[in-house]
Coordinates of C-alpha atoms and ligand atoms in Angstrom, one line a residue:
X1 CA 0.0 0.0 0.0
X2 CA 1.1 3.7 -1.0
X3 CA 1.3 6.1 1.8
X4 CA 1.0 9.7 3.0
X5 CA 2.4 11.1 6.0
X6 CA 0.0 14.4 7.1
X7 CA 1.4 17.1 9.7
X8 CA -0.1 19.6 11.5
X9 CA 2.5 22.1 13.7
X10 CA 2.1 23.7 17.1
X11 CA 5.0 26.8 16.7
X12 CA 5.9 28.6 19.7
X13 CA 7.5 32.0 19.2
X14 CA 9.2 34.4 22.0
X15 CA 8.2 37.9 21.4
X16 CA 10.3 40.1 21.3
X17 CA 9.1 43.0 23.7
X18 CA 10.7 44.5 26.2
X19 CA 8.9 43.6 29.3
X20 CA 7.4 40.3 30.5
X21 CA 3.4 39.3 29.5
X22 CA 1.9 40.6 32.8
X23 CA 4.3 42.1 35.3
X24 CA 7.3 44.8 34.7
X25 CA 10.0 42.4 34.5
X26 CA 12.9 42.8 32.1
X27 CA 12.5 40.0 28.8
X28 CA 15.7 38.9 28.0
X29 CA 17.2 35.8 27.8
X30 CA 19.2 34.2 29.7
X31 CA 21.3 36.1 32.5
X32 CA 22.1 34.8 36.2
X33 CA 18.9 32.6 37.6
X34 CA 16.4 34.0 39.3
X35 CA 17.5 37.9 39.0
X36 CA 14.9 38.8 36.2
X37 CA 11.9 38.2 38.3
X38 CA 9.1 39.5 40.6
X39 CA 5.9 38.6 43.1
X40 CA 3.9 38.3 39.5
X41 CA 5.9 36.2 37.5
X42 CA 6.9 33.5 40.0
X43 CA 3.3 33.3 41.3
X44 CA 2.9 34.3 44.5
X45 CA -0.9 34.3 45.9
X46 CA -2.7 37.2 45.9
X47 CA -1.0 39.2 43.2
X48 CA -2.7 41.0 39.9
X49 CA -1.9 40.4 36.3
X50 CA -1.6 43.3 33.8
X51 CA -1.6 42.4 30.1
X52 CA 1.4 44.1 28.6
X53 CA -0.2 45.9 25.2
X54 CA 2.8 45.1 23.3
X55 CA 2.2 41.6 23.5
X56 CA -1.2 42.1 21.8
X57 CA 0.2 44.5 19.1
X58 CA 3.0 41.6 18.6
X59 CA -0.1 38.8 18.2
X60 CA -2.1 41.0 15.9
X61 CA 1.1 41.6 13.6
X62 CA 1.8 38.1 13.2
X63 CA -1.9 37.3 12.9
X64 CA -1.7 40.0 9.9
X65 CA 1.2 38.7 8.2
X66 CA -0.2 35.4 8.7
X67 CA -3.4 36.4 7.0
X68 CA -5.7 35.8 9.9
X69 CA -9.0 37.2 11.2
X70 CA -8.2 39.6 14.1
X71 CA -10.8 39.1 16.9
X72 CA -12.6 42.1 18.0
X73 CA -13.0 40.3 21.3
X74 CA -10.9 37.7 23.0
X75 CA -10.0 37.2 26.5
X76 CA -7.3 34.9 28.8
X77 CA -7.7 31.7 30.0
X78 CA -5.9 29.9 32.8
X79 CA -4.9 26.4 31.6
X80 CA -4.4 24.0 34.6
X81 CA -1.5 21.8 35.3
X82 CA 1.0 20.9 37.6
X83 CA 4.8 21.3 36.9
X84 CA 8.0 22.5 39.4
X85 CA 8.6 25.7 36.7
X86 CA 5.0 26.2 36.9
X87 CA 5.1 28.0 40.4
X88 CA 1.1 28.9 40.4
X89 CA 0.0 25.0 38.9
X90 CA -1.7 26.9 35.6
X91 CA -0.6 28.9 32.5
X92 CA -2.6 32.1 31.2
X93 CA -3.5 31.2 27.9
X94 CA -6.2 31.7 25.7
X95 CA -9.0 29.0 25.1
X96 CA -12.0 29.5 23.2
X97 CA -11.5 33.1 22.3
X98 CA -7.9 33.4 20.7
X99 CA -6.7 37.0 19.5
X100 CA -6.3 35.4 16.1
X101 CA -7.6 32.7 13.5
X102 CA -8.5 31.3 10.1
X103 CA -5.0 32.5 8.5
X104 CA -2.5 31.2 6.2
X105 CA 1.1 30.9 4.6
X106 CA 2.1 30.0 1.3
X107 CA 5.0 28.3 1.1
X108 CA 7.2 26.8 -2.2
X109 CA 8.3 23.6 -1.8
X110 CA 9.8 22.4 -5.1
X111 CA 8.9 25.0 -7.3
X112 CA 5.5 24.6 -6.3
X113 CA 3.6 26.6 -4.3
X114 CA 1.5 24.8 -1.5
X115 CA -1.1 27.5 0.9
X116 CA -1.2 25.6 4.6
X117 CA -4.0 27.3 6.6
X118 CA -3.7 28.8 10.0
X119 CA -6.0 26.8 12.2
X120 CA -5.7 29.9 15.5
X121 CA -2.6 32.2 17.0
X122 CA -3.3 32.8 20.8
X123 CA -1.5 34.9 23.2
X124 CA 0.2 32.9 26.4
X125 CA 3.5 33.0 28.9
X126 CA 6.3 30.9 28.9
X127 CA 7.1 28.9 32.0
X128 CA 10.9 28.9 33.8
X129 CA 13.0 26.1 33.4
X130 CA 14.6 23.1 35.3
X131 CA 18.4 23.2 35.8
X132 CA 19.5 19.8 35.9
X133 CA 23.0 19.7 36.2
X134 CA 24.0 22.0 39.0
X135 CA 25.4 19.9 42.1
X136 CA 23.0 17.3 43.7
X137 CA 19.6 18.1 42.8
X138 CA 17.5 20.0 40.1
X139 CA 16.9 23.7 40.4
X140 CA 14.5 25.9 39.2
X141 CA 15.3 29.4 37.2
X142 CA 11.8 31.4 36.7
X143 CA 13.7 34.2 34.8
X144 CA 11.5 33.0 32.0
X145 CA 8.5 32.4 33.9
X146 CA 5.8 35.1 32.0
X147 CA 8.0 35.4 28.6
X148 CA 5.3 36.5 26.2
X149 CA 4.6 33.6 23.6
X150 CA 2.4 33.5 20.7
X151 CA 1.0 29.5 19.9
X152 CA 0.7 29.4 15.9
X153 CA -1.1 26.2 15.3
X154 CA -1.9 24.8 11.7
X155 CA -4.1 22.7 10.2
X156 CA -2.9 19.2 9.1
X157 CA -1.6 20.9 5.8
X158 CA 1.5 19.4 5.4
X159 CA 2.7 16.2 3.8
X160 CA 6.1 15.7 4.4
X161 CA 9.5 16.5 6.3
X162 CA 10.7 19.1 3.7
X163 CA 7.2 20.8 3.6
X164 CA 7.7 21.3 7.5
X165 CA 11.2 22.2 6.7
X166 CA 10.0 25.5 4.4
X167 CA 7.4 26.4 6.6
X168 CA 9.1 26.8 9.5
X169 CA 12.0 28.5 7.8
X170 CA 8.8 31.2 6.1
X171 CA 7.5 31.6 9.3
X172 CA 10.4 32.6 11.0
X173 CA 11.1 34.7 7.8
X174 CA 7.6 36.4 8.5
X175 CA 8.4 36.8 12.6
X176 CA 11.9 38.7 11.7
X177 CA 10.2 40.8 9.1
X178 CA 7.6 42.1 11.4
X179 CA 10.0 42.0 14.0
X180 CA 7.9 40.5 16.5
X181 CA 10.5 37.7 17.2
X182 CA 14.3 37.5 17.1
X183 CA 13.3 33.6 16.4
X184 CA 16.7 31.9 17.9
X185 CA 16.4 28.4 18.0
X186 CA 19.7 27.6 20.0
X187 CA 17.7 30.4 22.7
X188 CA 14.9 28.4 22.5
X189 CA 12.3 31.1 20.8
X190 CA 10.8 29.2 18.1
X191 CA 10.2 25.5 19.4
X192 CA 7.8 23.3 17.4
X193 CA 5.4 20.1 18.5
X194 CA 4.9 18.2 15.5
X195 CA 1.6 16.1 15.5
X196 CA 1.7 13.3 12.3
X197 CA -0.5 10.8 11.3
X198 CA -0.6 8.4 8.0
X199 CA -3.1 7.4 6.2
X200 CA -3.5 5.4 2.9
X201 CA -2.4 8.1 -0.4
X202 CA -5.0 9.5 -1.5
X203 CA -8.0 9.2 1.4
X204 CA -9.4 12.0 2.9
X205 CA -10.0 10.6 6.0
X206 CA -7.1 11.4 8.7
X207 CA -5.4 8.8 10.4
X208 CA -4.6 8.4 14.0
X209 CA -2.0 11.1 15.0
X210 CA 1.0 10.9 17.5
X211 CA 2.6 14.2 19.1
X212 CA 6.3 15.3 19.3
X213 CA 6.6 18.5 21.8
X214 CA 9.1 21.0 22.1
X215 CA 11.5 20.2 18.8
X216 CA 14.0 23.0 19.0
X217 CA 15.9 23.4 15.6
X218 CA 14.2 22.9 12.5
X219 CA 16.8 19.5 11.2
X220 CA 15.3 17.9 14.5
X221 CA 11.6 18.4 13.2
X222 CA 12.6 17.3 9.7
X223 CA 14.2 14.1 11.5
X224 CA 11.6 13.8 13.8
X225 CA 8.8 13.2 11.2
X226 CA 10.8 11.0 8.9
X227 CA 11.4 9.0 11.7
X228 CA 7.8 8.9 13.3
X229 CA 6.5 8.3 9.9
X230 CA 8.1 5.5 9.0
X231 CA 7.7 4.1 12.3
X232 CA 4.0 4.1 11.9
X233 CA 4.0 2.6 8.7
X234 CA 6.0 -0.4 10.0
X235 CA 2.9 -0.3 12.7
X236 CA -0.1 -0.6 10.0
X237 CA 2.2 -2.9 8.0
X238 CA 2.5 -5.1 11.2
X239 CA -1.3 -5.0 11.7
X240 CA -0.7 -3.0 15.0
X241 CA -3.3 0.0 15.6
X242 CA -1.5 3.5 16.0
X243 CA -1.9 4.8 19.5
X244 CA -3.1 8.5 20.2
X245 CA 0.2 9.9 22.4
X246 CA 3.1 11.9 23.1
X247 CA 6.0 10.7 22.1
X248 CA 9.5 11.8 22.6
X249 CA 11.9 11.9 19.9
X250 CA 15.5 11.0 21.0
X251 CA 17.8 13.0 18.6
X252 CA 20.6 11.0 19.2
X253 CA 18.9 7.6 18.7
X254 CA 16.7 9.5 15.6
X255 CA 14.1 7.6 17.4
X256 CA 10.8 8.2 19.2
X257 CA 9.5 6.4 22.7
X258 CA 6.0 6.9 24.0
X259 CA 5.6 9.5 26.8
X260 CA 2.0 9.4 27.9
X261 CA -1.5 9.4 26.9
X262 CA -2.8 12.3 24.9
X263 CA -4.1 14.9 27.7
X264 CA -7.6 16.2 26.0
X265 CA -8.5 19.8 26.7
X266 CA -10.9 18.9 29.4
X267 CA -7.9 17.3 31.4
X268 CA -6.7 21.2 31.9
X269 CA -9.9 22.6 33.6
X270 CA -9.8 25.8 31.3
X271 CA -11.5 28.7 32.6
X272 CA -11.2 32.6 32.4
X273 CA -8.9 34.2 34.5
X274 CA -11.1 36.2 36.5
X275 CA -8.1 38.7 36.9
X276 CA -7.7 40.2 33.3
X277 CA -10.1 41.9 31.1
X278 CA -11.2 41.1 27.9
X279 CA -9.4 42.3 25.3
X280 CA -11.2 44.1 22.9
X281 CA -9.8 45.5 19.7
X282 CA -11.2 48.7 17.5
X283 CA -11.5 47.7 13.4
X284 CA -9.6 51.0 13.7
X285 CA -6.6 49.5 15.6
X286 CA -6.5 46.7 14.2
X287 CA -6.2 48.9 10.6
X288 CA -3.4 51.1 12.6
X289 CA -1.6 47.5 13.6
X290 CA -2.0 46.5 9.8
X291 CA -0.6 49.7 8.2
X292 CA 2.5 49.6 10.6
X293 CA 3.5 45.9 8.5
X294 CA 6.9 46.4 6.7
X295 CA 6.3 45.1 3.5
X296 CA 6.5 41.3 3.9
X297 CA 8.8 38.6 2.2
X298 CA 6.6 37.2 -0.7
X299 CA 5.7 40.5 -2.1
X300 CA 9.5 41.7 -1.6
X301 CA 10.3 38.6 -3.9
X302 CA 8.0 39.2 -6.1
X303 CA 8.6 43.1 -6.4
X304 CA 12.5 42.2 -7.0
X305 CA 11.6 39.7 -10.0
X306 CA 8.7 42.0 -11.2
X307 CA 10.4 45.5 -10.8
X308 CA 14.3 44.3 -10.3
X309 CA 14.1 41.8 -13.3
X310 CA 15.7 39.0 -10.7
X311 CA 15.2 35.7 -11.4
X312 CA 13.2 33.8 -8.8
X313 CA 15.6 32.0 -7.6
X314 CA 17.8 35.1 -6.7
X315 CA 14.7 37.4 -5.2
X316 CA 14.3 34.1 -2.7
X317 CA 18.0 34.2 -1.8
X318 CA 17.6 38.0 -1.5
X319 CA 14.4 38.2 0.5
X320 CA 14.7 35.0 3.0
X321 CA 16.7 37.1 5.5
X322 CA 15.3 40.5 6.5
X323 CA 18.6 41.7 7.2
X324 CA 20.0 40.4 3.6
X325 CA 17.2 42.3 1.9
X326 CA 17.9 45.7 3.8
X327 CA 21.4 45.0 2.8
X328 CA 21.1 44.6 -0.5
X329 CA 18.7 47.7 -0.7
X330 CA 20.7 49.7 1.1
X331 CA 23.4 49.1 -1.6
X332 CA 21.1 50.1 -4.7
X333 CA 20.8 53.2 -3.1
X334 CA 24.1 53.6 -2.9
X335 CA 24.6 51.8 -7.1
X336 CA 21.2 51.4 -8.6
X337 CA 22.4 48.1 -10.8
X338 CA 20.3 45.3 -9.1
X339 CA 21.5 42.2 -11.3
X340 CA 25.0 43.4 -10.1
X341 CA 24.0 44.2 -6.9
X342 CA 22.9 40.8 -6.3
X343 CA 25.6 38.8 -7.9
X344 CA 28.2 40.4 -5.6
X345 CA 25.8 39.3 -2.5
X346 CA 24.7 35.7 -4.2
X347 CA 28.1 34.9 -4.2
X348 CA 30.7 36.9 -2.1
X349 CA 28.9 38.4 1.1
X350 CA 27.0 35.4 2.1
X351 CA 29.8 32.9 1.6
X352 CA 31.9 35.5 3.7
X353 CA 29.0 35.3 6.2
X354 CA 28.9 31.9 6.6
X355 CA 32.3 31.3 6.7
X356 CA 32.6 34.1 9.6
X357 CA 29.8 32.9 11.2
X358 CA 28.6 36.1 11.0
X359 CA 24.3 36.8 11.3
X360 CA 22.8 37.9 7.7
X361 CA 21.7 41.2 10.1
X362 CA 25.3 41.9 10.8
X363 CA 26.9 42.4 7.4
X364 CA 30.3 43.7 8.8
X365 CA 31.3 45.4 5.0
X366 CA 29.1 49.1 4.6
X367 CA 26.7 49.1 1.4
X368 CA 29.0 52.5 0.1
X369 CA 32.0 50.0 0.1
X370 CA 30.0 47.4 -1.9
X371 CA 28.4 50.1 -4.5
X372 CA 32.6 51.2 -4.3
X373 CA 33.9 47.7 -5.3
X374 CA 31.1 47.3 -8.4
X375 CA 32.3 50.9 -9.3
X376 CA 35.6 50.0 -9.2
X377 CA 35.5 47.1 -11.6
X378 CA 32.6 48.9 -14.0
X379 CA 35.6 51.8 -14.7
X380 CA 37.7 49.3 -15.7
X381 CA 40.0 50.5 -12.4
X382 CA 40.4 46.9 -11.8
X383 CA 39.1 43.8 -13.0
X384 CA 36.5 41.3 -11.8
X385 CA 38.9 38.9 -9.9
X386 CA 40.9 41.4 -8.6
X387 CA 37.6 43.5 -7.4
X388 CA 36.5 40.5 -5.5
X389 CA 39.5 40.0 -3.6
X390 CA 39.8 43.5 -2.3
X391 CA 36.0 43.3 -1.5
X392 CA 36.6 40.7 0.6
X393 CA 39.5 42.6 2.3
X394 CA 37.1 45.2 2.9
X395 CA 34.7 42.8 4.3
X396 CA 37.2 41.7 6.7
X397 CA 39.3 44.9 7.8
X398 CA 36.4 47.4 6.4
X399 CA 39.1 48.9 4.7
X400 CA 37.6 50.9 1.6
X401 CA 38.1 49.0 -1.5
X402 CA 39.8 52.1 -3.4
X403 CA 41.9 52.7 -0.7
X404 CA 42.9 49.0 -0.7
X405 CA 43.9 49.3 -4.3
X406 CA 45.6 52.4 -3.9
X407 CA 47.6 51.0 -0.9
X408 CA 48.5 47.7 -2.9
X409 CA 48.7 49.1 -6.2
X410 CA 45.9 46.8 -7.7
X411 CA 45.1 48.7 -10.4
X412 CA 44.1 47.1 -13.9
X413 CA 46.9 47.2 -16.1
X414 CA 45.2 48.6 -19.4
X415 CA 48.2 50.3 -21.7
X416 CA 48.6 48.4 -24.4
X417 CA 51.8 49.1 -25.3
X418 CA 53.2 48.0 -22.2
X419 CA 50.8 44.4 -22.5
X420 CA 52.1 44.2 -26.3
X421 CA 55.7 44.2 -25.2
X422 CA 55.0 41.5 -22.5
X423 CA 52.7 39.6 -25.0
X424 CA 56.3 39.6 -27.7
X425 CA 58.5 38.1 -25.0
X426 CA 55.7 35.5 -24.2
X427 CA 55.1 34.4 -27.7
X428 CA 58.9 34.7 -28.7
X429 CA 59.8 32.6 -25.5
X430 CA 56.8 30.0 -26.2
X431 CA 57.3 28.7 -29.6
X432 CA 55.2 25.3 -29.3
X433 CA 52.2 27.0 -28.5
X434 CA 52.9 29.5 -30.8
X435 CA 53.0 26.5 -33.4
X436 CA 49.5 24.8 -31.9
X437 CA 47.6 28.3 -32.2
X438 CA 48.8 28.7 -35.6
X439 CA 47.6 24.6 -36.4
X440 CA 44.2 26.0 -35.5
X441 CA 44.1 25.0 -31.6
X442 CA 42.1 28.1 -30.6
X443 CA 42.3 27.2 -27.1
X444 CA 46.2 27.7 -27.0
X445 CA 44.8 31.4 -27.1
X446 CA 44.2 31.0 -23.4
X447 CA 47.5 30.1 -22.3
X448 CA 49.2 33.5 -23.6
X449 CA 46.3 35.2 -21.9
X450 CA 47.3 32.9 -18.5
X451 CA 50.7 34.4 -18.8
X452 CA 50.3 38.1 -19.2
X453 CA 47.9 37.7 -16.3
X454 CA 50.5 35.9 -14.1
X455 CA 52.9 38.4 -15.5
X456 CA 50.8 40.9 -14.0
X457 CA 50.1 39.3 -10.8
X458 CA 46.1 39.2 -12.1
X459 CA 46.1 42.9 -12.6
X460 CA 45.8 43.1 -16.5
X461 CA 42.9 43.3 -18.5
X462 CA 41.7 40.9 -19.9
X463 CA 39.1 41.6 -22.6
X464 CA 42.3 44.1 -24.1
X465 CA 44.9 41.3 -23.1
X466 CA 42.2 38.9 -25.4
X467 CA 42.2 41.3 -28.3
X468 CA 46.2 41.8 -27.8
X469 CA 46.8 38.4 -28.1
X470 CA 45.0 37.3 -30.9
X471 CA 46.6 40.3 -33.1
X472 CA 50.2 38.9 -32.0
X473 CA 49.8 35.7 -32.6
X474 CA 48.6 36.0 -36.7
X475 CA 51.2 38.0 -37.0
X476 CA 53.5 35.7 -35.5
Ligands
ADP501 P1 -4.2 19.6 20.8 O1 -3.0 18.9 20.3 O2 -3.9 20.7 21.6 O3 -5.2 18.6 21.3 P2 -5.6 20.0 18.2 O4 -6.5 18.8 18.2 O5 -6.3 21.2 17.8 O6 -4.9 20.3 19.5 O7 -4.5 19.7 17.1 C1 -3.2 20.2 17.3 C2 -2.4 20.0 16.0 O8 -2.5 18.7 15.5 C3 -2.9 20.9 14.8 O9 -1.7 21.4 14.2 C4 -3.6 19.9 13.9 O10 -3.4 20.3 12.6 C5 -2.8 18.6 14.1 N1 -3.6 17.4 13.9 C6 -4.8 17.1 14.3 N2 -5.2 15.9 13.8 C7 -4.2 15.4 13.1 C8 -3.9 14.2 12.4 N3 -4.8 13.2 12.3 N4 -2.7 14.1 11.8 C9 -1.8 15.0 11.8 N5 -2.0 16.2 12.5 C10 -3.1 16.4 13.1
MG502 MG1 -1.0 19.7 20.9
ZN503 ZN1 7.9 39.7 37.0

């Protein structure tokens, strides 16, 4: 029997505000346990709650770039259950009434493009975390305790590993953009649950799904489900029934071992917390919320292939990294030749990124040194190879490319009497060649051109070096 694998995602994203979700406290990551916390955030009886409007204006961004329905009305719920970095024994989250729903992404898997629908985003606060290794026991840091988090659930969309793969890498494309989210895995702000189920190719009817919680990079969700997947297959293939559970997936192992029973929402006692008010939301603000939207990555790509003339495969390179994108803008306004523009980027700046380990928002070189390097080898002051070196000087030291050349004397070599001259002692000193060119061996053209640009230490040009050469050797 043929099968299908279908997913459905539960993405939890860190926003990136400045304060916690209902107290004061400072929202940063990390720092020395305990020490970013107050009465509010660790839970002590008695205290009030105040819903921090930054965290709706975050929800309602990302419910916009998401393409959901904004709820006029929507209020918090308090989800009960039990756990040591759970200091008051329930989460404020939102139940029936989430700030967000109905929404979708397009992703483009494969040169195809595939819309998976937003099932809800609701508003809730991160719990604090166990510290397992210090001395004998386990200790608890609340420090995150009340970190705003928005829940993006999907419907079961998505049929494979790879589709996952894209989806989460748009999404955390969209979160940057709108800047809602700094989405760092290894800090633990995007972290995924993946629900999967299989069924036979081509029903409609789902199968029995099994749940994966708190995946934190995206090659450990794309492992994850190839793994579960085939695991359940093995199951029907056996004749064994698929079990509705959490599972854990072992990394290491690339396997997954049961956990427990599915909990069903009626295991958590929802009910509103009678200490915040509703939230209710003006068409107006929600318009205000909308208008503030940077323009997002989809339309960026297709502006750049529409308006730029770049092919798609570029204006996705270009536009998957916010701070790429600004980059590369930034640089047309300094040299307004995109196709140029982008070349230099596609293939110098982000190899020099990666092999820096430098973030794509952190481009170390200035966009008046990049439009100075294209400059540079559009004058003919030096030629393309020569260019990309000193760029990547630049890059490194942020040295300015013409002062670089200046300083080394990089110059293109362009005077053709002086090439002529070096071209004569070549061809006079280089007889067999000489001999192949003039049996008809076009290609021996090449290897004069190789010398006068060793000669030269790369700094010729070539196109005149080309033209040189070929007028040398018929008159040979
Ligand atoms: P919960 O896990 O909190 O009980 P839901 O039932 O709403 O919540 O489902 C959560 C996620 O599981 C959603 O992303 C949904 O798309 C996905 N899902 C639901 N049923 C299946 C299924 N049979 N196969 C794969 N994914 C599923
Ligand atoms: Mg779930
Ligand atoms: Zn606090």
């Amino acid at each position: 029997m043929k099968y299908e694998t279908v997913i459905g995602l539960e993405v939890h994203v860190e926003l990136a505000t400045a304060t916690k979700i209902f107290c004061g406290c400072e929202n940063k990551f990390g720092g020395e346990p305990n020490t970013h916390c107050c009465p509010v955030c660790t839970g002590m009886p008695g205290v009030l709650p105040v819903l921090n409007e930054k965290v709706v204006e975050y929800a309602v961004k990302a419910g916009l770039a998401m393409n959901c329905k904004i709820a006029n009305f929507s209020k918090m719920d308090r989800k009960g259950y039990y756990y040591p970095d759970l200091p008051k024994a329930y989460q404020i989250s939102q139940y029936d009434l989430p700030i967000c729903k109905d929404g979708y992404v397009d992703i483009e898997v494969g040169g195809n493009t595939r819309r998976v629908r937003i099932t809800r985003i609701h508003m809730e606060e991160d719990a604090g975390k166990l510290l397992h290794d210090v001395g004998a026991g386990t200790a608890v840091d609340y420090n995150r305790c009340g970190v705003p988090l928005i829940e993006i659930v999907t419907e079961p969309d998505l049929r494979s590993a790879e589709e996952a793969r894209v989806f989460l890498e748009t999404l955390r494309s969209i979160m940057k953009y709108t800047g809602v989210s700094d989405c760092k895995m290894q800090e633990g702000s995007l972290r995924c649950d993946v629900n999967i189920s299989v069924r036979e190719a081509g029903s409609d009817k789902l199968g029995t799904r099994t749940e994966m919680k708190n995946l934190n990079s995206f090659s450990a969700v794309y492992r994850a489900i190839e793994a579960e997947s085939a695991r359940q297959i093995a199951e029907l293939e056996e004749g064994n029934p698929i079990v509705q559970e959490t599972r854990r997936f072992d990394d290491v192992k690339g396997k997954s071992y049961p956990m427990r029973d599915k909990e069903e929402a009626h295991d958590y006692r929802y009910f509103p917390d009678p200490d915040l008010v509703p939230i209710t939301l003006t068409d107006e603000r929600i318009e205000e919320i909308r208008a503030s939207l940077p323009e997002l990555p989809n339309a960026k790509k297709r502006r750049y292939v529409e308006e730029l003339g770049l092919s798609e495969y570029d204006a996705g390179v270009l536009t998957a990294e916010k701070g790429i994108a600004d980059f590369f803008e930034a640089c047309l306004a300094e040299y307004n030749e995109p196709k140029k523009v982008c070349n230099l980027i596609m293939s110098d700046v982000l190899r020099l990124l990666n092999e820096s380990g430098i973030e794509p928002d952190a481009v170390p070189v200035k966009p008046a040194q990049l439009a100075e390097t294209l400059k540079l080898i559009d004058s003919g002051q030096v030629n393309t190879t020569v260019g990309k070196m000193v760029f990547e000087e630049s890059f490194r030291t942020g040295e300015n490319p013409a002062d670089i050349v200046k300083r080394k004397g990089l110059a293109q070599i362009s005077d053709t009497d002086q090439l002529r001259a070096l071209l004569r002692n070549i061809i006079e000193a280089n007889p067999g060649p000489v001999a192949d060119y003039k049996g008809g061996k076009q290609k021996a053209l090449t290897f004069f051109v190789g010398q006068v640009m060793k000669a030269t230490k790369g700094q010729a040009n070539p196109q005149i070096v080309n033209a040189l050469a070929k007028e040398e050797l018929d008159k040979a």
